């Protein structure tokens, strides 16, 4: 182990902090692979940085430090409250806690009181929750993740555009055809994610590939756009293409649906599939292995979201949106709007997902 003051140790810790600023969270296993050191070394580095108050240790890694993660009196760590901002997400589970943690950390640093409400994926419920916050008359701005598809989604976006306070969409964007001029957003570039997925599978030798997405997910459409474009440009064949409702993959017909998927892969010679999202990828991999398939020798599996993919057997290669960073940028965007007003140009930010290689698509030694 190199001493804490050695150039190697200092360089490692600087790398950890750089990754935290970029993504909002880091994992010990990923850092150890990237830096070529033992996981124990990374844990010690994280411990030293946590002792200095520069990050927060969590199970398996670290996150950006926020006001709620320190025992220092709050008045010495948080900026004076300048703005009160509402935040409405369609869920408080799975993907969204990471977004909220990033937003909370930025809010603490920038003097924002964040008022959180969890809605559902129902347009009516989202409008009710947002309307309740707006009607309180106490907000300066809004961070929201609304439905954007169909007539109801379009109507909701037009209503958000008309509100008397600035609105920033989080992990959502308005269709260009609506020509909305006031809404701002921060979202993962899922189109790029689809392209990156196809490129990775091509790079490890797959020519016949497939895609399985969650029907109705806001991520599925842009993910497919990037995938379709890259598959064509790379000269791949996509012979398995399924958009399965979530209730099917969580219901009693799940195994039959997966069996049909695998039979389709076998019949077409498909050797790799992209699956959105993680739970579906894990279920497909489990069923495949239980019925005699070898992963990745018979079928490589690539997940999108990277919430639980690392814990599968074998660990699943995944594309990971920088969720905490998206939350931070959303708060920074609304603060910029509230501080600078109309003179600030409308800002619409795309954040690239990152590819995390694991054993479901490549042999890692």
Coordinates of C-alpha atoms in Angstrom, one line a residue:
X1 CA 0.0 0.0 0.0
X2 CA 1.4 3.3 -0.9
X3 CA 1.5 6.0 1.8
X4 CA -1.3 8.6 1.8
X5 CA 1.1 11.3 0.8
X6 CA 2.6 9.4 -2.1
X7 CA 2.0 10.8 -5.7
X8 CA 0.2 7.6 -6.6
X9 CA -2.2 7.9 -3.7
X10 CA -2.9 11.6 -4.3
X11 CA -3.5 10.9 -8.0
X12 CA -6.0 8.1 -7.2
X13 CA -7.9 10.3 -4.8
X14 CA -8.0 13.2 -7.4
X15 CA -9.4 10.7 -9.9
X16 CA -12.1 9.6 -7.5
X17 CA -13.1 13.2 -6.8
X18 CA -13.1 14.0 -10.6
X19 CA -15.4 11.0 -11.2
X20 CA -17.7 12.2 -8.4
X21 CA -18.0 15.7 -9.8
X22 CA -18.7 14.2 -13.3
X23 CA -21.3 11.5 -12.3
X24 CA -22.3 12.2 -8.7
X25 CA -21.5 8.6 -7.6
X26 CA -18.7 6.1 -7.9
X27 CA -18.4 2.4 -7.3
X28 CA -15.4 0.7 -5.6
X29 CA -15.3 -2.2 -8.2
X30 CA -15.3 0.2 -11.2
X31 CA -12.6 2.4 -9.7
X32 CA -10.4 -0.6 -8.9
X33 CA -10.7 -1.9 -12.5
X34 CA -10.0 1.5 -14.0
X35 CA -7.0 2.3 -11.8
X36 CA -5.6 -1.2 -11.7
X37 CA -5.5 -1.5 -7.9
X38 CA -7.1 -3.6 -5.2
X39 CA -10.6 -2.8 -4.1
X40 CA -9.3 -2.5 -0.5
X41 CA -7.0 0.4 -1.7
X42 CA -10.0 2.2 -3.2
X43 CA -12.0 1.7 0.0
X44 CA -9.1 3.3 2.0
X45 CA -8.9 6.2 -0.4
X46 CA -12.7 6.8 0.0
X47 CA -12.3 6.5 3.7
X48 CA -9.7 9.2 3.8
X49 CA -11.7 11.5 1.5
X50 CA -14.8 10.9 3.7
X51 CA -12.8 11.8 6.8
X52 CA -11.9 15.1 5.1
X53 CA -15.6 15.8 4.4
X54 CA -15.2 15.6 0.6
X55 CA -17.6 12.7 -0.1
X56 CA -20.1 10.3 1.6
X57 CA -19.3 6.6 1.9
X58 CA -22.2 4.3 0.8
X59 CA -22.3 0.6 0.4
X60 CA -20.0 -0.4 -2.5
X61 CA -18.8 3.2 -3.3
X62 CA -19.3 6.9 -2.5
X63 CA -21.6 9.8 -3.4
X64 CA -21.3 13.5 -3.4
X65 CA -21.5 15.0 0.0
X66 CA -24.7 16.8 1.0
X67 CA -26.0 18.6 4.0
X68 CA -27.7 15.5 5.4
X69 CA -24.5 13.5 5.3
X70 CA -22.5 15.5 7.8
X71 CA -22.5 16.1 11.6
X72 CA -21.2 19.7 11.1
X73 CA -24.0 22.2 12.1
X74 CA -26.2 22.9 9.1
X75 CA -25.7 26.7 9.2
X76 CA -22.0 26.2 8.4
X77 CA -22.5 23.8 5.4
X78 CA -25.5 25.1 3.6
X79 CA -25.9 28.3 1.6
X80 CA -28.6 30.7 2.8
X81 CA -31.9 29.8 1.3
X82 CA -32.6 31.9 -1.8
X83 CA -35.2 29.9 -3.7
X84 CA -38.0 27.4 -3.0
X85 CA -38.3 24.9 -5.8
X86 CA -40.8 22.1 -6.2
X87 CA -39.7 18.7 -7.5
X88 CA -42.3 16.2 -8.8
X89 CA -41.1 12.7 -9.9
X90 CA -43.3 9.8 -11.2
X91 CA -41.9 7.5 -8.6
X92 CA -39.8 7.6 -5.5
X93 CA -38.2 4.2 -6.1
X94 CA -35.8 2.4 -8.5
X95 CA -34.3 5.0 -10.9
X96 CA -35.5 8.2 -9.1
X97 CA -33.8 8.1 -5.7
X98 CA -30.4 8.7 -7.4
X99 CA -31.9 11.7 -9.3
X100 CA -33.3 13.1 -6.0
X101 CA -30.0 12.6 -4.1
X102 CA -28.1 14.6 -6.8
X103 CA -30.7 17.3 -6.7
X104 CA -30.7 17.5 -2.9
X105 CA -26.9 17.9 -2.8
X106 CA -26.9 20.7 -5.3
X107 CA -29.9 22.4 -3.6
X108 CA -27.9 22.4 -0.3
X109 CA -24.9 24.0 -1.9
X110 CA -26.9 26.6 -3.9
X111 CA -29.4 27.7 -1.2
X112 CA -32.5 26.0 -2.6
X113 CA -35.3 24.6 -0.5
X114 CA -36.4 21.5 -2.4
X115 CA -40.0 20.5 -1.9
X116 CA -40.4 16.9 -3.2
X117 CA -43.6 15.2 -4.2
X118 CA -43.9 11.7 -5.6
X119 CA -46.6 11.2 -8.2
X120 CA -47.3 8.2 -10.5
X121 CA -47.0 7.7 -14.3
X122 CA -50.6 9.0 -14.7
X123 CA -50.9 12.4 -16.4
X124 CA -53.8 13.3 -14.2
X125 CA -51.9 12.5 -11.0
X126 CA -48.9 14.4 -12.2
X127 CA -50.9 17.5 -13.1
X128 CA -52.7 17.3 -9.7
X129 CA -49.4 17.1 -7.8
X130 CA -47.8 19.9 -9.8
X131 CA -50.9 22.1 -9.6
X132 CA -51.0 21.7 -5.8
X133 CA -47.5 23.0 -5.5
X134 CA -48.0 25.9 -7.9
X135 CA -51.3 26.9 -6.3
X136 CA -49.5 27.2 -2.9
X137 CA -48.0 30.4 -4.3
X138 CA -44.7 29.8 -2.4
X139 CA -42.5 28.4 -5.3
X140 CA -40.0 30.1 -7.4
X141 CA -39.6 27.3 -9.9
X142 CA -40.3 23.6 -10.7
X143 CA -38.4 20.5 -11.5
X144 CA -40.7 17.9 -13.1
X145 CA -40.6 14.6 -14.9
X146 CA -43.9 14.5 -16.8
X147 CA -45.4 12.1 -19.3
X148 CA -44.6 13.4 -22.8
X149 CA -46.3 10.9 -25.1
X150 CA -49.8 11.1 -26.7
X151 CA -52.4 13.8 -26.6
X152 CA -52.4 13.9 -22.8
X153 CA -48.7 14.2 -22.6
X154 CA -48.6 17.0 -25.2
X155 CA -51.4 18.9 -23.3
X156 CA -49.4 18.5 -20.0
X157 CA -46.3 20.0 -21.7
X158 CA -48.2 22.9 -23.1
X159 CA -49.6 23.6 -19.6
X160 CA -46.2 23.5 -18.0
X161 CA -45.0 25.9 -20.7
X162 CA -47.8 28.3 -19.7
X163 CA -47.0 28.3 -15.9
X164 CA -46.0 31.7 -14.4
X165 CA -42.8 30.2 -12.9
X166 CA -39.8 28.6 -14.8
X167 CA -39.9 24.8 -15.3
X168 CA -37.0 22.4 -15.9
X169 CA -37.8 18.9 -17.1
X170 CA -35.8 16.1 -15.5
X171 CA -35.0 13.0 -17.6
X172 CA -37.7 14.2 -20.0
X173 CA -37.7 16.4 -23.2
X174 CA -40.5 17.9 -25.2
X175 CA -41.0 16.8 -28.8
X176 CA -39.5 19.3 -31.2
X177 CA -42.8 19.4 -33.1
X178 CA -44.4 21.2 -30.2
X179 CA -42.1 24.1 -30.7
X180 CA -42.1 25.0 -27.0
X181 CA -39.8 27.9 -26.3
X182 CA -39.7 28.3 -22.5
X183 CA -39.3 24.8 -21.1
X184 CA -35.7 23.8 -20.2
X185 CA -34.5 20.3 -19.5
X186 CA -31.7 18.0 -18.4
X187 CA -31.9 14.5 -19.6
X188 CA -29.7 11.5 -20.3
X189 CA -29.0 11.1 -24.0
X190 CA -30.7 7.8 -24.4
X191 CA -30.4 8.0 -28.2
X192 CA -26.7 7.9 -27.8
X193 CA -27.1 5.1 -25.3
X194 CA -28.8 3.0 -28.0
X195 CA -26.0 3.7 -30.4
X196 CA -23.3 2.9 -27.8
X197 CA -25.0 -0.4 -27.0
X198 CA -25.0 -1.6 -30.6
X199 CA -21.4 -0.4 -31.1
X200 CA -20.3 -2.4 -28.1
X201 CA -22.0 -5.6 -29.2
X202 CA -20.5 -5.2 -32.7
X203 CA -17.0 -4.5 -31.2
X204 CA -17.0 -7.9 -29.4
X205 CA -18.0 -9.8 -32.6
X206 CA -21.8 -10.0 -32.6
X207 CA -23.5 -9.6 -36.0
X208 CA -27.1 -10.8 -35.3
X209 CA -28.5 -8.9 -32.3
X210 CA -31.8 -8.2 -30.7
X211 CA -33.5 -5.6 -28.5
X212 CA -36.1 -6.0 -25.7
X213 CA -37.6 -2.8 -24.2
X214 CA -40.3 -2.0 -21.7
X215 CA -43.5 -0.9 -23.4
X216 CA -44.6 2.6 -22.3
X217 CA -41.3 3.5 -20.8
X218 CA -40.2 7.1 -21.8
X219 CA -36.7 5.7 -22.2
X220 CA -37.6 3.0 -24.7
X221 CA -38.4 5.2 -27.7
X222 CA -35.1 7.3 -27.7
X223 CA -33.1 4.2 -26.9
X224 CA -34.6 2.5 -29.9
X225 CA -33.9 5.4 -32.2
X226 CA -30.2 5.3 -31.4
X227 CA -30.1 1.5 -31.6
X228 CA -31.9 1.3 -35.0
X229 CA -29.6 3.9 -36.5
X230 CA -26.4 2.3 -35.2
X231 CA -27.6 -1.2 -36.2
X232 CA -28.1 0.0 -39.8
X233 CA -24.8 1.9 -39.9
X234 CA -22.8 -0.9 -38.5
X235 CA -24.3 -3.5 -40.8
X236 CA -25.8 -5.6 -38.1
X237 CA -29.0 -7.7 -38.3
X238 CA -31.6 -7.1 -35.6
X239 CA -33.8 -10.2 -35.9
X240 CA -35.3 -10.1 -32.4
X241 CA -37.3 -6.9 -31.6
X242 CA -39.7 -7.0 -28.7
X243 CA -41.5 -4.3 -26.7
X244 CA -43.0 -6.1 -23.7
X245 CA -45.4 -4.5 -21.2
X246 CA -43.9 -4.4 -17.7
X247 CA -46.9 -6.2 -16.2
X248 CA -46.1 -9.2 -18.5
X249 CA -42.5 -9.4 -17.2
X250 CA -43.7 -9.2 -13.6
X251 CA -46.8 -11.5 -14.0
X252 CA -47.5 -15.2 -14.2
X253 CA -46.8 -15.4 -18.0
X254 CA -43.3 -14.1 -17.6
X255 CA -41.5 -17.4 -18.1
X256 CA -43.5 -18.2 -21.2
X257 CA -42.6 -14.8 -22.7
X258 CA -38.9 -15.3 -22.0
X259 CA -39.1 -18.8 -23.4
X260 CA -40.5 -17.4 -26.6
X261 CA -37.8 -14.7 -26.7
X262 CA -35.0 -17.3 -26.3
X263 CA -36.6 -19.6 -28.9
X264 CA -36.7 -16.6 -31.3
X265 CA -33.0 -16.0 -30.6
X266 CA -32.1 -19.6 -31.3
X267 CA -34.1 -19.7 -34.5
X268 CA -32.6 -16.6 -35.9
X269 CA -29.0 -17.1 -34.7
X270 CA -29.2 -14.0 -32.5
X271 CA -26.2 -14.0 -30.2
X272 CA -26.7 -10.8 -28.2
X273 CA -29.6 -8.7 -26.9
X274 CA -29.9 -5.3 -25.4
X275 CA -32.6 -5.3 -22.6
X276 CA -34.2 -2.3 -21.0
X277 CA -34.4 -2.3 -18.1
X278 CA -32.2 -4.0 -15.5
X279 CA -34.8 -6.3 -13.8
X280 CA -35.9 -7.6 -17.1
X281 CA -32.3 -8.3 -18.1
X282 CA -31.7 -10.2 -14.9
X283 CA -34.9 -12.2 -15.3
X284 CA -34.0 -13.1 -18.9
X285 CA -30.4 -14.1 -17.9
X286 CA -31.6 -16.2 -15.0
X287 CA -34.1 -18.1 -17.1
X288 CA -31.6 -18.6 -19.9
X289 CA -29.0 -20.1 -17.6
X290 CA -31.6 -22.2 -15.8
X291 CA -32.6 -23.7 -19.1
X292 CA -29.1 -24.6 -20.3
X293 CA -27.9 -21.4 -22.0
X294 CA -24.4 -20.2 -21.4
X295 CA -23.9 -16.4 -20.9
X296 CA -22.2 -14.9 -22.8
X297 CA -21.1 -17.9 -25.0
X298 CA -24.6 -18.7 -26.2
X299 CA -26.2 -15.3 -25.6
X300 CA -24.6 -12.1 -24.5
X301 CA -26.9 -9.7 -22.5
X302 CA -26.5 -6.0 -22.2
X303 CA -28.7 -4.0 -19.8
X304 CA -29.8 -0.4 -19.7
X305 CA -30.1 1.5 -16.4
X306 CA -27.5 -0.3 -14.3
X307 CA -29.5 -0.4 -11.1
X308 CA -29.1 -4.1 -10.2
X309 CA -27.1 -5.5 -13.2
X310 CA -23.9 -5.7 -11.3
X311 CA -25.4 -8.1 -8.8
X312 CA -26.6 -10.7 -11.4
X313 CA -24.7 -14.0 -12.0
X314 CA -22.7 -13.4 -14.1
X315 CA -22.6 -9.6 -13.6
X316 CA -24.4 -8.0 -16.5
X317 CA -22.7 -5.4 -18.8
X318 CA -24.8 -2.2 -18.5
X319 CA -25.2 1.3 -19.8
X320 CA -25.5 3.6 -16.8
X321 CA -27.2 7.1 -17.0
X322 CA -25.4 9.5 -14.7
X323 CA -28.5 9.9 -12.5
X324 CA -27.1 12.0 -9.7
X325 CA -25.4 14.3 -12.1
X326 CA -28.7 14.8 -13.9
X327 CA -30.3 15.8 -10.6
X328 CA -27.5 18.2 -9.8
X329 CA -27.6 19.8 -13.3
X330 CA -31.4 20.2 -13.0
X331 CA -31.1 22.3 -9.8
X332 CA -28.2 24.3 -11.3
X333 CA -30.3 25.0 -14.4
X334 CA -33.3 26.3 -12.4
X335 CA -31.0 28.4 -10.2
X336 CA -29.4 29.9 -13.3
X337 CA -32.8 30.8 -14.7
X338 CA -34.0 32.3 -11.4
X339 CA -30.8 34.3 -10.9
X340 CA -30.4 35.6 -14.5
X341 CA -34.0 35.8 -15.6
X342 CA -35.0 36.3 -19.2
X343 CA -31.5 37.4 -20.3
X344 CA -30.3 33.8 -19.9
X345 CA -30.6 31.7 -23.1
X346 CA -32.8 28.7 -22.8
X347 CA -30.7 25.7 -21.9
X348 CA -31.4 22.1 -22.8
X349 CA -28.7 19.7 -21.6
X350 CA -28.0 16.1 -22.7
X351 CA -25.8 13.9 -20.4
X352 CA -24.1 10.8 -21.9
X353 CA -24.6 7.4 -20.3
X354 CA -21.5 5.3 -19.7
X355 CA -20.8 1.7 -20.6
X356 CA -19.7 -0.6 -17.7
X357 CA -18.2 -3.8 -19.0
X358 CA -19.0 -7.0 -17.1
X359 CA -19.0 -10.8 -17.8
X360 CA -22.4 -11.0 -19.6
X361 CA -20.9 -9.7 -22.8
X362 CA -17.1 -10.1 -22.4
X363 CA -14.8 -12.4 -20.5
X364 CA -13.1 -10.3 -17.8
X365 CA -9.9 -11.8 -16.4

